[in-house]
PDB file of C-alpha atoms in Angstrom:
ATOM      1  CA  UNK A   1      17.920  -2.222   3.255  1.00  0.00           C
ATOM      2  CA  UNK A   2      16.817  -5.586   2.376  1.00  0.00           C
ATOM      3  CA  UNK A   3      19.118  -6.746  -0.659  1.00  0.00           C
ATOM      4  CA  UNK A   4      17.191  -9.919  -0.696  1.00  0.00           C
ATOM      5  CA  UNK A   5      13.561  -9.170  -1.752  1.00  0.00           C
ATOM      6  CA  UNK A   6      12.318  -9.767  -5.761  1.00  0.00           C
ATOM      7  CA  UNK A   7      12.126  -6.593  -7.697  1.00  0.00           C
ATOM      8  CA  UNK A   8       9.628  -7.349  -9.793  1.00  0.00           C
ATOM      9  CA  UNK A   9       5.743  -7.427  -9.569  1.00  0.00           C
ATOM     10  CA  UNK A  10       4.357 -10.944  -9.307  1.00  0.00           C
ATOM     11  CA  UNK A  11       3.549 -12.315 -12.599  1.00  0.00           C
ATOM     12  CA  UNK A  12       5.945 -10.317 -14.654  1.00  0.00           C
ATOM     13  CA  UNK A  13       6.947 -13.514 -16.015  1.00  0.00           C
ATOM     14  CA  UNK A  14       3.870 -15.321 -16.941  1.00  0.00           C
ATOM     15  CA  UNK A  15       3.640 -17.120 -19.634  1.00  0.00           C
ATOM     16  CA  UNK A  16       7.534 -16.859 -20.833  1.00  0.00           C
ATOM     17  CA  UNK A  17      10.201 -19.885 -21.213  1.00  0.00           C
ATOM     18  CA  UNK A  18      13.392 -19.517 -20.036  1.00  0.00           C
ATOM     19  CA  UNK A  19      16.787 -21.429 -20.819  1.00  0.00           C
ATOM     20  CA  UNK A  20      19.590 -20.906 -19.044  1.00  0.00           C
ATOM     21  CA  UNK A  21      23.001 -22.833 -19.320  1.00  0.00           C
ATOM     22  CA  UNK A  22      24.852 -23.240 -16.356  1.00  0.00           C
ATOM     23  CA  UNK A  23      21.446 -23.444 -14.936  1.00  0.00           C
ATOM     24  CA  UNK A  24      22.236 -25.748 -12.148  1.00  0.00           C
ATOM     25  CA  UNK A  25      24.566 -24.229  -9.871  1.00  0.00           C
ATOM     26  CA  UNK A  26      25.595 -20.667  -8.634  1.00  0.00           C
ATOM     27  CA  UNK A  27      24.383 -17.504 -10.032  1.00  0.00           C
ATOM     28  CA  UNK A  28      22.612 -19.756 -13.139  1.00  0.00           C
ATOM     29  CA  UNK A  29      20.449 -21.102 -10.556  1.00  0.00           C
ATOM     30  CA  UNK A  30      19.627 -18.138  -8.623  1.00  0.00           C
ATOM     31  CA  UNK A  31      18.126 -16.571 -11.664  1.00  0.00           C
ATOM     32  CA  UNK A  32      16.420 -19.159 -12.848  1.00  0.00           C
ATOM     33  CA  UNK A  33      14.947 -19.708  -9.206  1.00  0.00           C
ATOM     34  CA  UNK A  34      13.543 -15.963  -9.216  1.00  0.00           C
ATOM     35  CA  UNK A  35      12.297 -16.689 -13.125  1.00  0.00           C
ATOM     36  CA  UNK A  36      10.295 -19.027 -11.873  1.00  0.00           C
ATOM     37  CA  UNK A  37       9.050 -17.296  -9.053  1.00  0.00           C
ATOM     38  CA  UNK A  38       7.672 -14.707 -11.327  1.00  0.00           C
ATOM     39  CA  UNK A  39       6.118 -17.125 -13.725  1.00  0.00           C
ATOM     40  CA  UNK A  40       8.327 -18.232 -16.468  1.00  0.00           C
ATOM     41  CA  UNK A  41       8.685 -21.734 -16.903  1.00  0.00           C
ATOM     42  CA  UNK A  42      12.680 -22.620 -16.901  1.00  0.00           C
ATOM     43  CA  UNK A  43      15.007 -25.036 -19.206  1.00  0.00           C
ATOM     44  CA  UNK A  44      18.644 -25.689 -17.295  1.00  0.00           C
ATOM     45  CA  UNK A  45      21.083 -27.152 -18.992  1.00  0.00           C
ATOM     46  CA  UNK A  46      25.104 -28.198 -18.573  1.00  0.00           C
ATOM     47  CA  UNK A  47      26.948 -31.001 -18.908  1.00  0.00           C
ATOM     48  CA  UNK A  48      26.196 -32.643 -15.453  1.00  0.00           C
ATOM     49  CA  UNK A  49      22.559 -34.130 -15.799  1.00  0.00           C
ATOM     50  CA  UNK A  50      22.375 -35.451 -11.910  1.00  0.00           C
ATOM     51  CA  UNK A  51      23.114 -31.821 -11.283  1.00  0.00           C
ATOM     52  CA  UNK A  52      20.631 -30.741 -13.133  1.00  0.00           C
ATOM     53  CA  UNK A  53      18.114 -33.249 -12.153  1.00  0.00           C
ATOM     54  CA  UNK A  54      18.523 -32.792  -8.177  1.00  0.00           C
ATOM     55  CA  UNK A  55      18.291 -28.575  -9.025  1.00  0.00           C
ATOM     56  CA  UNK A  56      15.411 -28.960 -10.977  1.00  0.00           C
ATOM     57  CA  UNK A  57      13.588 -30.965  -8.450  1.00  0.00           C
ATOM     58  CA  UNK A  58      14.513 -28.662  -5.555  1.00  0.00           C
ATOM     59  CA  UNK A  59      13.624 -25.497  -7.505  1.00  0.00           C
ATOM     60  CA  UNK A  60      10.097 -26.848  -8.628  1.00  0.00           C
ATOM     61  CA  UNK A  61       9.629 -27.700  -4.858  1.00  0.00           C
ATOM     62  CA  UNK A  62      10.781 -24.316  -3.848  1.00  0.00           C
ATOM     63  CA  UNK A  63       8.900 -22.717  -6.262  1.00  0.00           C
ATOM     64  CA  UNK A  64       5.935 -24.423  -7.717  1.00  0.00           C
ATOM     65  CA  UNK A  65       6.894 -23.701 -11.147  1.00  0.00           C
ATOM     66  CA  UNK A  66       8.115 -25.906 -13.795  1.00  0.00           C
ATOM     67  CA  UNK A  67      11.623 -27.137 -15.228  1.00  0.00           C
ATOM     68  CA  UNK A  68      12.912 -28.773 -17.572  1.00  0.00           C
ATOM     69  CA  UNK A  69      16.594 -30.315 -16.702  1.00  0.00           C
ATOM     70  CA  UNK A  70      18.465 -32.043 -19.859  1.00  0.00           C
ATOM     71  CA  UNK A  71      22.577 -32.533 -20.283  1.00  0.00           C
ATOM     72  CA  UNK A  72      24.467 -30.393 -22.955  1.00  0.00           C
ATOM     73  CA  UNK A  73      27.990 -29.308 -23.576  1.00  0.00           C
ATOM     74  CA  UNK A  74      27.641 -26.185 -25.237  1.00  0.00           C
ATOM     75  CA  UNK A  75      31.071 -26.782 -26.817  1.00  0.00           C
ATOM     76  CA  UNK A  76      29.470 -29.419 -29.160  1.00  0.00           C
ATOM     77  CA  UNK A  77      26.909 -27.345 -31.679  1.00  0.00           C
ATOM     78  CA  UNK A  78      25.031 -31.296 -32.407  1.00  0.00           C
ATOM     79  CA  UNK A  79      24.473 -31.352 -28.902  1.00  0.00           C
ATOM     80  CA  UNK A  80      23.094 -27.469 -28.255  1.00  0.00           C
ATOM     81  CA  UNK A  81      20.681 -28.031 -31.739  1.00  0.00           C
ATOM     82  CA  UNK A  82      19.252 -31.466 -29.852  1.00  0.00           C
ATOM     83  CA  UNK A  83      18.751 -29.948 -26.691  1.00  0.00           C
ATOM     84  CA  UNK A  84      17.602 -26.724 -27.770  1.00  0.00           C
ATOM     85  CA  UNK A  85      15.313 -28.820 -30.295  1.00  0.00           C
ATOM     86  CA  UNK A  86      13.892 -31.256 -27.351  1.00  0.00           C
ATOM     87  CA  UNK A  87      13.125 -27.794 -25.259  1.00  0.00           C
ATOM     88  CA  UNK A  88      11.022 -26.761 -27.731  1.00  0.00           C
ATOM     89  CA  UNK A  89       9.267 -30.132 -27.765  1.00  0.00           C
ATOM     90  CA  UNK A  90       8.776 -30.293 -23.954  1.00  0.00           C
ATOM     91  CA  UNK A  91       7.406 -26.301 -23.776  1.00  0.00           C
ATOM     92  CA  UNK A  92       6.545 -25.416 -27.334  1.00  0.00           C
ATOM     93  CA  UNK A  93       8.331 -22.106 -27.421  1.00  0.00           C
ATOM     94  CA  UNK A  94      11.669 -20.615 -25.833  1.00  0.00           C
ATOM     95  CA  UNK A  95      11.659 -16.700 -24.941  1.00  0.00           C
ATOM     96  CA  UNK A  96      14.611 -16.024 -23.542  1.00  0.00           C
ATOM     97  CA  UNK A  97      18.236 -17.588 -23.527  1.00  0.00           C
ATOM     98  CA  UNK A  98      20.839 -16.692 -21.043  1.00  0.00           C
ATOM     99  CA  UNK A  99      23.910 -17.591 -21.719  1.00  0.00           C
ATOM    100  CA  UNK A 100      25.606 -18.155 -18.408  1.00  0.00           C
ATOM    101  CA  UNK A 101      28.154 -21.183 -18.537  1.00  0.00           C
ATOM    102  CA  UNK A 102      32.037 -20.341 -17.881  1.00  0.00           C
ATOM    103  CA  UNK A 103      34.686 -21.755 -16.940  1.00  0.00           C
ATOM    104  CA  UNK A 104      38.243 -19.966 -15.326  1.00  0.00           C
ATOM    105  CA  UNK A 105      41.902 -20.761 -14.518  1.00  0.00           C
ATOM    106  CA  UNK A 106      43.373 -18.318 -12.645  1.00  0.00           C
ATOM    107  CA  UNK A 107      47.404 -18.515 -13.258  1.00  0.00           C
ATOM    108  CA  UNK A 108      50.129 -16.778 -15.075  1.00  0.00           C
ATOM    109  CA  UNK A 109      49.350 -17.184 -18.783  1.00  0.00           C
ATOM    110  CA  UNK A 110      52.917 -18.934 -19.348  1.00  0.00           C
ATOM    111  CA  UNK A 111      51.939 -21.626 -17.302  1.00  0.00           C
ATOM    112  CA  UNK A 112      48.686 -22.538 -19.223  1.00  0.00           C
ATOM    113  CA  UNK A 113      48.844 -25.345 -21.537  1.00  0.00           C
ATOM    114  CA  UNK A 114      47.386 -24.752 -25.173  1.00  0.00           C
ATOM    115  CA  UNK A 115      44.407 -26.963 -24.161  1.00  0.00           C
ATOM    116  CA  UNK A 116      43.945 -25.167 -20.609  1.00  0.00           C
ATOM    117  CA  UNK A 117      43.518 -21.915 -23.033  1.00  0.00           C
ATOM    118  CA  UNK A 118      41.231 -23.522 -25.403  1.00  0.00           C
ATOM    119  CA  UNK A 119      38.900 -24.888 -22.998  1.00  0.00           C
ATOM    120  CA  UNK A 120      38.245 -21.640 -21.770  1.00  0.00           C
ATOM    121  CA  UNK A 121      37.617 -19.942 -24.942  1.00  0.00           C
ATOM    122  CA  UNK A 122      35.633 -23.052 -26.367  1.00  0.00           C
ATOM    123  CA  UNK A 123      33.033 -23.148 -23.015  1.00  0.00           C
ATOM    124  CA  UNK A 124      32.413 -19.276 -22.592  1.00  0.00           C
ATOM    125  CA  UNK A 125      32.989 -18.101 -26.371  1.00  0.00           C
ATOM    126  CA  UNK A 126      32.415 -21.336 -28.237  1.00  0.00           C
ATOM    127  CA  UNK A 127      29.725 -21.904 -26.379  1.00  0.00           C
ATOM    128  CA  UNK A 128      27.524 -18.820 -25.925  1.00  0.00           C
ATOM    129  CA  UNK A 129      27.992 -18.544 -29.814  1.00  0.00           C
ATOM    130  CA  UNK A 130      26.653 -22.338 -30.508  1.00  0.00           C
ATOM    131  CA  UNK A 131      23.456 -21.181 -28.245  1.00  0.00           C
ATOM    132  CA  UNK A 132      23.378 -17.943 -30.329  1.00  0.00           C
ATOM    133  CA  UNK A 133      23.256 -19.392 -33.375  1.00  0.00           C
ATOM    134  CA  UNK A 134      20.629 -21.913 -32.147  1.00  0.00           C
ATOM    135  CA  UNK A 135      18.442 -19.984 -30.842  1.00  0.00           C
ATOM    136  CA  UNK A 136      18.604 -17.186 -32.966  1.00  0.00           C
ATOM    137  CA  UNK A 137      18.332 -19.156 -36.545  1.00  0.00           C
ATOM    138  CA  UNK A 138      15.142 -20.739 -35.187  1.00  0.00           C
ATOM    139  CA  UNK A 139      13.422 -17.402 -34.351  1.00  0.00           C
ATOM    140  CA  UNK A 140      14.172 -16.242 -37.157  1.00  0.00           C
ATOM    141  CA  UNK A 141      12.393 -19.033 -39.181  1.00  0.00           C
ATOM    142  CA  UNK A 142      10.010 -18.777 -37.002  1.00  0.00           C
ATOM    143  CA  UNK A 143       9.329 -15.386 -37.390  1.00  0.00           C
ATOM    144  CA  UNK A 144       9.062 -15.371 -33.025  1.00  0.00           C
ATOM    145  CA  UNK A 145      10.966 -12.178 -30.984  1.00  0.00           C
ATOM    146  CA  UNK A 146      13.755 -13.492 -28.586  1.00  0.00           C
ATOM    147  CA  UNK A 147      15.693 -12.032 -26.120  1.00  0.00           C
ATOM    148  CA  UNK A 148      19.430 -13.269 -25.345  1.00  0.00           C
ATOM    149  CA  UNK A 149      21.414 -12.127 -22.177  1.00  0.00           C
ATOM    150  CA  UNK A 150      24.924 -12.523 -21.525  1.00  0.00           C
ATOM    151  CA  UNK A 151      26.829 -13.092 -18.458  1.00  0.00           C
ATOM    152  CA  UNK A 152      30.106 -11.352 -19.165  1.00  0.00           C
ATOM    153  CA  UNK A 153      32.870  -9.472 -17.270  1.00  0.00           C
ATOM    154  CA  UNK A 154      33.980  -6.255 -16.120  1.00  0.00           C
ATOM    155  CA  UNK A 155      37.627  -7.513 -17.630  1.00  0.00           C
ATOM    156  CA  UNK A 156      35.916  -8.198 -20.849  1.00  0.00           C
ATOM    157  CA  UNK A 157      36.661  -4.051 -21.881  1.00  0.00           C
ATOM    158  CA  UNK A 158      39.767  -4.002 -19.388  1.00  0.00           C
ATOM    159  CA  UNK A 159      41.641  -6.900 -19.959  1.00  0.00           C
ATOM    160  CA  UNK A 160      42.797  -8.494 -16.638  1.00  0.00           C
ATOM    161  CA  UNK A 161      46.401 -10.514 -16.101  1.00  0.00           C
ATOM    162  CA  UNK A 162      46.073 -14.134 -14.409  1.00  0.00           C
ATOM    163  CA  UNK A 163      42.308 -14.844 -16.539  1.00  0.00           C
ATOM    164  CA  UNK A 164      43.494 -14.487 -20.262  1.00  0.00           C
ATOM    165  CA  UNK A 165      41.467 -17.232 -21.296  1.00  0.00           C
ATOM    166  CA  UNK A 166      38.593 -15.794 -19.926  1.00  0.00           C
ATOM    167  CA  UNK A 167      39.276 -12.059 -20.774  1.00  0.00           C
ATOM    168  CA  UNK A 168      39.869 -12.880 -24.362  1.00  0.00           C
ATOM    169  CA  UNK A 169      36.706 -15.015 -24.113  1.00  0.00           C
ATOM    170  CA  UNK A 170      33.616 -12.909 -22.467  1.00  0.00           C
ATOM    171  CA  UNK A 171      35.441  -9.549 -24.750  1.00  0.00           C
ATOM    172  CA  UNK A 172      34.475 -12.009 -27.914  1.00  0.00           C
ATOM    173  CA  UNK A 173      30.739 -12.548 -26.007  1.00  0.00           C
ATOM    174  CA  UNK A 174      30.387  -8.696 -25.623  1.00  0.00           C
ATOM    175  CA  UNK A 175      31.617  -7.845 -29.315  1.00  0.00           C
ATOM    176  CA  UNK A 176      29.134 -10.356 -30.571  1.00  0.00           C
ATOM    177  CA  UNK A 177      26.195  -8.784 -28.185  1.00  0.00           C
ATOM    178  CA  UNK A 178      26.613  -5.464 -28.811  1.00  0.00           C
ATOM    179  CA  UNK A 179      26.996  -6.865 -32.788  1.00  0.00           C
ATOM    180  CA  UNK A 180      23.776  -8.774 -32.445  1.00  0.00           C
ATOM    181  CA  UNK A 181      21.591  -5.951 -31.482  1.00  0.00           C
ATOM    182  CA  UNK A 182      22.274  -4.163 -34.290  1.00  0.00           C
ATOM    183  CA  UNK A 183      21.724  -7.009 -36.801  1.00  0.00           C
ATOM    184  CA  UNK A 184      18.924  -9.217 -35.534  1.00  0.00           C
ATOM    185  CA  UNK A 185      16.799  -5.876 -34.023  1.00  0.00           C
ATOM    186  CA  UNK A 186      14.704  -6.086 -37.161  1.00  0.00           C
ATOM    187  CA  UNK A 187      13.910  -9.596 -36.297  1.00  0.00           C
ATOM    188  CA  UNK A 188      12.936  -8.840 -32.921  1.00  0.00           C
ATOM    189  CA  UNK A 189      15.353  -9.933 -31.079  1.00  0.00           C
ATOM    190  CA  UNK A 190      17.233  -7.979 -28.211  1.00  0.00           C
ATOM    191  CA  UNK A 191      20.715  -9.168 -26.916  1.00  0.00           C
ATOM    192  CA  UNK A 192      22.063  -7.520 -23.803  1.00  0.00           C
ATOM    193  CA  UNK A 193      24.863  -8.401 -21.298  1.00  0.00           C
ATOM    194  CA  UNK A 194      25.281  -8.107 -17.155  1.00  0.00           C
ATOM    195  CA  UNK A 195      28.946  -7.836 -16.014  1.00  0.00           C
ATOM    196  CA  UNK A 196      28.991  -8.870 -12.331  1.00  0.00           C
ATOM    197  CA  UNK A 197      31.307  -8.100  -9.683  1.00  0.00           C
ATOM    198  CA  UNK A 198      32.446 -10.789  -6.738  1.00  0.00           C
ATOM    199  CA  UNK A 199      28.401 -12.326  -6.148  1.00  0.00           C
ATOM    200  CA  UNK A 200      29.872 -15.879  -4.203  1.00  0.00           C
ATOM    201  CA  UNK A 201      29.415 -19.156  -4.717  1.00  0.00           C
ATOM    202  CA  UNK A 202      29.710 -21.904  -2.434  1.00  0.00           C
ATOM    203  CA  UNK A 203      33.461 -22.955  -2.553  1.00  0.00           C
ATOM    204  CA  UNK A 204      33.934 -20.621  -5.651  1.00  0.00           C
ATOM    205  CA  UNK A 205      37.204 -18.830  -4.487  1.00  0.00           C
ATOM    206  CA  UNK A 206      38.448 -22.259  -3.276  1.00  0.00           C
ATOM    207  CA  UNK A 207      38.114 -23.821  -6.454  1.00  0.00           C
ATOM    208  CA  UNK A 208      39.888 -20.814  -7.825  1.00  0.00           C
ATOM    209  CA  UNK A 209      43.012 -19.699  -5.389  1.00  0.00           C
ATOM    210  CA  UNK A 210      44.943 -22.272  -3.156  1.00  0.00           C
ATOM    211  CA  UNK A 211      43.361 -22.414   0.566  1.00  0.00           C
ATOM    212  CA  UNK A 212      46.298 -20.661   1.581  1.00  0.00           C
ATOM    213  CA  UNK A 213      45.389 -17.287  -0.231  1.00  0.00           C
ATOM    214  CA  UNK A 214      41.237 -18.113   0.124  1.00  0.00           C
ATOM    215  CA  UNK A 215      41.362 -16.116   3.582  1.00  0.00           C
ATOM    216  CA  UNK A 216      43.457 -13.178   2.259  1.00  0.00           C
ATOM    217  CA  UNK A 217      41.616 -12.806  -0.598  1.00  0.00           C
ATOM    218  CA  UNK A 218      38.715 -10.730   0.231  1.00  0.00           C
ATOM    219  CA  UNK A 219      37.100  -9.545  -2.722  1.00  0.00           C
ATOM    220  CA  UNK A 220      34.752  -6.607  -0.228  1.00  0.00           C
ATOM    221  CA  UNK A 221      38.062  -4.914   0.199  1.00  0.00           C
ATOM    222  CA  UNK A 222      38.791  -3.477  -3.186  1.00  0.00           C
ATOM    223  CA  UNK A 223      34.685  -2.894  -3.534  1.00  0.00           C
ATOM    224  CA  UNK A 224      33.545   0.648  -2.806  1.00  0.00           C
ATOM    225  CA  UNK A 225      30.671  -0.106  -1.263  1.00  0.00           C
ATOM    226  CA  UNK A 226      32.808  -2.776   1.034  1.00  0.00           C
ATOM    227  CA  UNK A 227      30.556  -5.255   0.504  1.00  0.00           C
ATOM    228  CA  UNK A 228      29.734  -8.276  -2.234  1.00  0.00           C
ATOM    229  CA  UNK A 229      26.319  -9.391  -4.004  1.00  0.00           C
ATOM    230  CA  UNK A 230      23.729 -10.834  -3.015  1.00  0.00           C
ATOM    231  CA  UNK A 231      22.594 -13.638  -5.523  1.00  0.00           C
ATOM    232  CA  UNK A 232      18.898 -11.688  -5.715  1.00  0.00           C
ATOM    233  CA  UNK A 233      20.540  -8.434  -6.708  1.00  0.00           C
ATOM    234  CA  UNK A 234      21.862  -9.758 -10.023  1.00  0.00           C
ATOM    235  CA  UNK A 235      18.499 -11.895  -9.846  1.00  0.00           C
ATOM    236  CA  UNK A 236      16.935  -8.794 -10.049  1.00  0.00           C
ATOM    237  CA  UNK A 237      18.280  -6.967 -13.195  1.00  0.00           C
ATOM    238  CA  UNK A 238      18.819 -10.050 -15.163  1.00  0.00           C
ATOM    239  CA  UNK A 239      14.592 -10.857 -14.440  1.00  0.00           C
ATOM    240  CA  UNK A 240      14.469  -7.210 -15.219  1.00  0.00           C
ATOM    241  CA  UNK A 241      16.213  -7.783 -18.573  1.00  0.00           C
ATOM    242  CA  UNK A 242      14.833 -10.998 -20.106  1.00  0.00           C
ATOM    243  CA  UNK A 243      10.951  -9.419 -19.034  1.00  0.00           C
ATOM    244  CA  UNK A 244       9.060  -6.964 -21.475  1.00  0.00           C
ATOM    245  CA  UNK A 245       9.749  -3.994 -19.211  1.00  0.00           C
ATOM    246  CA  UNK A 246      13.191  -3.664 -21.097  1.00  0.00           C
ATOM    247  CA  UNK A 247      11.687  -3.724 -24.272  1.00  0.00           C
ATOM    248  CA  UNK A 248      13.420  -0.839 -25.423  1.00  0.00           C
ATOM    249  CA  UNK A 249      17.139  -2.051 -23.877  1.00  0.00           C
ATOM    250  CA  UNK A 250      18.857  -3.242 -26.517  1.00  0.00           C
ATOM    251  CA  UNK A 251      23.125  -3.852 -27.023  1.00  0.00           C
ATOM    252  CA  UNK A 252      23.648  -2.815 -23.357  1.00  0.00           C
ATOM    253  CA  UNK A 253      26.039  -4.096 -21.154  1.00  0.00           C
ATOM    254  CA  UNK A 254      25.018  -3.048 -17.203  1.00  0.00           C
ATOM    255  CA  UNK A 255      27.357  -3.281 -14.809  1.00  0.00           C
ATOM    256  CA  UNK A 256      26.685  -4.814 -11.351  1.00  0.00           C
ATOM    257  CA  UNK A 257      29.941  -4.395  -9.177  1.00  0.00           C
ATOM    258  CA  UNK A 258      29.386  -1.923  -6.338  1.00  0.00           C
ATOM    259  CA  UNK A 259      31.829   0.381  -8.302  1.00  0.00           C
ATOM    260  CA  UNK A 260      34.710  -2.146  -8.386  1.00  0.00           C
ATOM    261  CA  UNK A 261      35.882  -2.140 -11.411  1.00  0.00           C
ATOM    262  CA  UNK A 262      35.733   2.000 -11.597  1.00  0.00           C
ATOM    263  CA  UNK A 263      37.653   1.623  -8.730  1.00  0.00           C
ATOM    264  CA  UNK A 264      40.193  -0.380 -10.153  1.00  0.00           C
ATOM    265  CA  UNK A 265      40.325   1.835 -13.572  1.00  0.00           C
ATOM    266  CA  UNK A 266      41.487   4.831 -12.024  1.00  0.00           C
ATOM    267  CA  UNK A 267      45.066   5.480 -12.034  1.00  0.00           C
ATOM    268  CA  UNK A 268      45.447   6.856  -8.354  1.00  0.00           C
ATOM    269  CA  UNK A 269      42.790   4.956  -6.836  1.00  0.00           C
ATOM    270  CA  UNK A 270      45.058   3.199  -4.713  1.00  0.00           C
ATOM    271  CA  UNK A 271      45.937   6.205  -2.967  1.00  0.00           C
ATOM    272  CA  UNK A 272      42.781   5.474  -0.632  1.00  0.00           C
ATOM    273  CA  UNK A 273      45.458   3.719   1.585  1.00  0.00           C
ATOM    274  CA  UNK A 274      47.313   6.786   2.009  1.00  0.00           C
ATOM    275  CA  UNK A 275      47.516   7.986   5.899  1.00  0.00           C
ATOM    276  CA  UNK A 276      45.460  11.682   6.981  1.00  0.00           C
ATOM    277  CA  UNK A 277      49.040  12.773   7.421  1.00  0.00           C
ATOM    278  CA  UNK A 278      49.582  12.122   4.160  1.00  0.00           C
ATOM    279  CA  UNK A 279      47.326  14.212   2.588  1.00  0.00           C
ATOM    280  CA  UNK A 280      48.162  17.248   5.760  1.00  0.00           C
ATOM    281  CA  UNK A 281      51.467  17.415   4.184  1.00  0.00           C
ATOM    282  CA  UNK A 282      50.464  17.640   0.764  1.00  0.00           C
ATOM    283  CA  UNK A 283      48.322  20.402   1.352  1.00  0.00           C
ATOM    284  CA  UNK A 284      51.026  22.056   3.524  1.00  0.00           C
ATOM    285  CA  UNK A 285      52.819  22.027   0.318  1.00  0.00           C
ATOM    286  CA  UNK A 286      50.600  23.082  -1.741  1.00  0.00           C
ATOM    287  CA  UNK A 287      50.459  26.346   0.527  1.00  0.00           C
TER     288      UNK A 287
END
């Protein structure tokens, strides 16, 4: 099976305008690349602008569609109104927002410092909820559907030690999804959430673990399906979920993990490591 072709018919963006934060880099940029391919026209924003810029020129050239790059810290609410404000300018409408940008620490929570904590909260929570607000307050007065997705977390329901920050965080994002959909449905607008499973980055565990542990931590070995993501599977159902064919989605969270986290969940799970003689003797005694 081919994990890397586009799910969607050609065009099934036309005609929409798509911002994404942490547009630049990673997963933000492989969904905005397969936007694109399908039509949409694309805003990318984070804090980096000669990020942005270089992505922007490279996706155009890969895909002959249009972008919009512009700088924005989504922790400052004056700079998400301007940029959101300037997008509108440069395309005349916005669609869809997905709100993608994160940042992580992984260490034992005593060892964060009170600012470590709070930059967490203030890029993934903070943030996503400036760009909520945003966007949401101007379709509103402008009487215009929208459709927000969120990039949240398996953790986000289960808690996870070593990520507080960002547990307590994306849980706050998924409350205030699941929230949205109920309130703002009568305006039109739909808010739904993807919680990914280990998709890589380029140097994204190294940035993460020391380069001691990067070898030993292989995140296919706890997956079910013993494998990771390919960038155009979450492509796939995030396209799927900013487009009009999930019109009638709304307040779901979708899980994209190979079964990881289910795997994790269960209380005797970890029994898979267990030897066949194992399991001979147990059903000896249960004779």
């Amino acid at each position: 099976m081919n994990y890397t072709e586009g799910m969607l018919k050609a065009g099934a963006l036309k005609g929409k305008t798509i911002l994404i934060t942490g547009g630049g880099t990673g997963l933000g940029r492989s969904m905005g690349k397969y936007f694109l391919e399908l039509g949409a026209s694309l805003i990318i924003t984070s804090r980096k602008i000669e990020v942005l810029e270089k992505a922007a020129l490279d996706l155009e050239q890969e895909t002959g569609g249009q972008v919009f790059p512009i700088a924005c810290d989504v922790r400052e609410v004056d700079q998400v109104e301007k940029m959101f404000a300037a997008s509108i300018e440069q395309f005349g409408k916005i669609d869809a927002v997905v709100n993608n940008a994160a940042g992580n620490f992984i260490s034992p929570t005593e060892r964060l410092s009170a600012n470590a904590f709070h930059t967490v909260l203030d890029i993934v929570l903070k943030g996503s909820v400036n760009m909520t607000m945003t966007a949401g307050k101007h379709w509103i007065q402008s009487q215009e559907p929208g459709t927000f997705l969120n990039v949240v977390t398996t953790y986000a329901w289960t808690g996870s030690g070593y990520v507080v920050p960002s547990a307590a965080a994306k849980a706050g994002v998924l409350a205030m999804t699941r929230s949205l959909a109920v309130e703002w449905a009568k305006y039109k607008i739909r808010s739904n959430a993807i919680a990914p499973g280990p998709f890589p980055t380029e140097g994204a565990w190294s940035r993460l673990l020391p380069p001691d542990l990067v070898k030993e931590f292989d995140p296919a070995k706890k997956i079910p399906l013993k494998r990771v993501g390919e960038h155009q599977e979450l492509a796939n159902l995030a396209a799927y979920l900013v487009s009009d064919f999930s019109a009638y989605i709304n307040g779901e969270v979708i899980t994209i993990d190979g079964g990881e986290w289910l795997q994790g969940a269960g209380e005797f799970n970890h029994l898979e490591k267990m030897p066949q003689e194992f399991w001979d003797n147990l059903q000896k005694m249960r004779k």
